[in-house]
């Protein structure tokens, strides 16, 4: 029937995108890969007579070359939206300069730079193909990449959107779980840059701010875990403890009410339920990585959890990147090199579930999430309008510039009542 035919077409398109992804990985030159990063890999639709619906994939980004490491760190450590340091205008650049040599060594160990731009472009291509079939009324669609600290920066992204004639845009956070430090600061940055470049009214916006428990995302994550378990001998798979590992968060943010920890926990609970339905019942725990600086952060650390479990006699572990959508230095260096070396010293086995990268199921999940958002005319999630109890940026946080429908934050509604 028509439903089956539509589903077949969607799978064909997504499958074709996956083949393209593999081809890009195997055969594209460095210049082609960086061009795909800069323009989201979607420039062909600029020739369409109808302006595209923009799906803006928002993330922190990563330096694609050694030369980009210091500018990346400088932007990071001078950004008060993501961290507050004393005398930040002076201390931030000093920290960036001091850390640059060490971080360059880490990127050198994983091939010279971050692959996040390449994988984001490939994921965007798969999402775009899915949307053009599933949602012809909003076609053509074009995925744009907006990174905070590496090219293409937010201002580069909106300039390309303007050149393409875009009028309708979706701010699609590539962090499944909301945190004010990641998704929140990326939204704030988008509205800020639009005002700075005189484009406050250029686009009508809606926001995809969180999708931590979406069934398609959970199913794709379960698939990555299943693939990861195949790295172990079949007789050992039941012994493997799943270490769901997410980027940690300063406790001052947690105590301010940032919803990130509970949303990561919701992802873990949801995926373990799906795995159980597929006959996989491994033991698991949630732990945290990538702590920076001396202040208290969420724990336990991933490597410390493994060490404590090894003292209990457990010998087989698999790290599961639960809050990352592509490979980058946190997976390729921190987990694959540092944590694996520590595991060897402990006399235990640690492997990692593969990241989504060019996974077709994940590309289809992004398409489904965006399609549902566009089809229902949703402005944002219900939670988006609720500031954290201890919000540190009440003037800007949870805003939407030029929304597709009337919008007000909860605190503003009650303040005017």
PDB file of N, CA and C in Angstrom, residues 20-21 38 47 52 60 106 123 185 195 199 205 220 236 270 277 298 319 322 345 375 409 416:
ATOM      1  N   UNK A  20      26.808   7.059   0.094  1.00  0.00           N
ATOM      2  CA  UNK A  20      27.547   8.291  -0.151  1.00  0.00           C
ATOM      3  C   UNK A  20      28.489   8.588   0.995  1.00  0.00           C
ATOM      4  N   UNK A  21      28.004   8.357   2.228  1.00  0.00           N
ATOM      5  CA  UNK A  21      28.844   8.608   3.397  1.00  0.00           C
ATOM      6  C   UNK A  21      30.109   7.765   3.345  1.00  0.00           C
ATOM      7  N   UNK A  38      32.266  23.130   5.710  1.00  0.00           N
ATOM      8  CA  UNK A  38      31.940  24.551   5.702  1.00  0.00           C
ATOM      9  C   UNK A  38      30.533  24.826   5.228  1.00  0.00           C
ATOM     10  N   UNK A  47      20.506  25.862  -6.028  1.00  0.00           N
ATOM     11  CA  UNK A  47      20.009  26.118  -7.376  1.00  0.00           C
ATOM     12  C   UNK A  47      18.490  26.000  -7.438  1.00  0.00           C
ATOM     13  N   UNK A  52      15.416  26.910   0.475  1.00  0.00           N
ATOM     14  CA  UNK A  52      15.348  25.712   1.307  1.00  0.00           C
ATOM     15  C   UNK A  52      14.859  26.006   2.722  1.00  0.00           C
ATOM     16  N   UNK A  60      29.495  22.294  19.313  1.00  0.00           N
ATOM     17  CA  UNK A  60      30.680  23.052  19.697  1.00  0.00           C
ATOM     18  C   UNK A  60      31.744  23.037  18.613  1.00  0.00           C
ATOM     19  N   UNK A 106      47.314  15.678  21.389  1.00  0.00           N
ATOM     20  CA  UNK A 106      46.171  14.774  21.389  1.00  0.00           C
ATOM     21  C   UNK A 106      45.549  14.663  20.002  1.00  0.00           C
ATOM     22  N   UNK A 123      26.055  13.292   8.280  1.00  0.00           N
ATOM     23  CA  UNK A 123      24.779  13.116   8.963  1.00  0.00           C
ATOM     24  C   UNK A 123      23.724  14.077   8.423  1.00  0.00           C
ATOM     25  N   UNK A 185      23.815  27.494  25.547  1.00  0.00           N
ATOM     26  CA  UNK A 185      24.748  28.529  25.110  1.00  0.00           C
ATOM     27  C   UNK A 185      24.791  28.638  23.592  1.00  0.00           C
ATOM     28  N   UNK A 195      21.621  39.222  15.744  1.00  0.00           N
ATOM     29  CA  UNK A 195      21.443  40.643  16.042  1.00  0.00           C
ATOM     30  C   UNK A 195      22.676  41.441  15.624  1.00  0.00           C
ATOM     31  N   UNK A 199      20.569  40.534  11.169  1.00  0.00           N
ATOM     32  CA  UNK A 199      19.649  39.538  10.604  1.00  0.00           C
ATOM     33  C   UNK A 199      18.590  39.095  11.614  1.00  0.00           C
ATOM     34  N   UNK A 205      12.094  31.226  13.151  1.00  0.00           N
ATOM     35  CA  UNK A 205      12.767  30.131  13.844  1.00  0.00           C
ATOM     36  C   UNK A 205      11.821  29.257  14.662  1.00  0.00           C
ATOM     37  N   UNK A 220      18.675   3.647  17.508  1.00  0.00           N
ATOM     38  CA  UNK A 220      19.991   3.754  16.870  1.00  0.00           C
ATOM     39  C   UNK A 220      21.109   3.538  17.884  1.00  0.00           C
ATOM     40  N   UNK A 236      32.090 -14.287  26.221  1.00  0.00           N
ATOM     41  CA  UNK A 236      32.387 -13.254  27.215  1.00  0.00           C
ATOM     42  C   UNK A 236      31.364 -12.112  27.233  1.00  0.00           C
ATOM     43  N   UNK A 270      16.124   4.381  28.908  1.00  0.00           N
ATOM     44  CA  UNK A 270      15.360   4.048  27.704  1.00  0.00           C
ATOM     45  C   UNK A 270      16.090   3.022  26.845  1.00  0.00           C
ATOM     46  N   UNK A 277      14.486  -5.775  25.469  1.00  0.00           N
ATOM     47  CA  UNK A 277      13.509  -6.328  24.514  1.00  0.00           C
ATOM     48  C   UNK A 277      14.210  -7.084  23.387  1.00  0.00           C
ATOM     49  N   UNK A 298      30.599  16.455  38.179  1.00  0.00           N
ATOM     50  CA  UNK A 298      29.837  15.221  38.309  1.00  0.00           C
ATOM     51  C   UNK A 298      30.753  14.005  38.271  1.00  0.00           C
ATOM     52  N   UNK A 319      32.840   1.048  26.992  1.00  0.00           N
ATOM     53  CA  UNK A 319      32.404   2.435  27.103  1.00  0.00           C
ATOM     54  C   UNK A 319      31.373   2.723  26.019  1.00  0.00           C
ATOM     55  N   UNK A 322      27.259   8.190  25.324  1.00  0.00           N
ATOM     56  CA  UNK A 322      25.811   8.335  25.388  1.00  0.00           C
ATOM     57  C   UNK A 322      25.342   9.752  25.071  1.00  0.00           C
ATOM     58  N   UNK A 345      46.687  -1.484  32.231  1.00  0.00           N
ATOM     59  CA  UNK A 345      47.456  -1.464  33.478  1.00  0.00           C
ATOM     60  C   UNK A 345      46.700  -2.160  34.605  1.00  0.00           C
ATOM     61  N   UNK A 375       6.311  18.766  10.821  1.00  0.00           N
ATOM     62  CA  UNK A 375       4.935  18.352  10.522  1.00  0.00           C
ATOM     63  C   UNK A 375       3.946  18.891  11.541  1.00  0.00           C
ATOM     64  N   UNK A 409       8.776  33.059  27.857  1.00  0.00           N
ATOM     65  CA  UNK A 409       9.335  32.208  28.900  1.00  0.00           C
ATOM     66  C   UNK A 409       8.407  32.205  30.111  1.00  0.00           C
ATOM     67  N   UNK A 416       4.805  39.360  34.387  1.00  0.00           N
ATOM     68  CA  UNK A 416       3.870  40.358  33.850  1.00  0.00           C
ATOM     69  C   UNK A 416       2.445  40.179  34.356  1.00  0.00           C
TER      70      UNK A 416
END
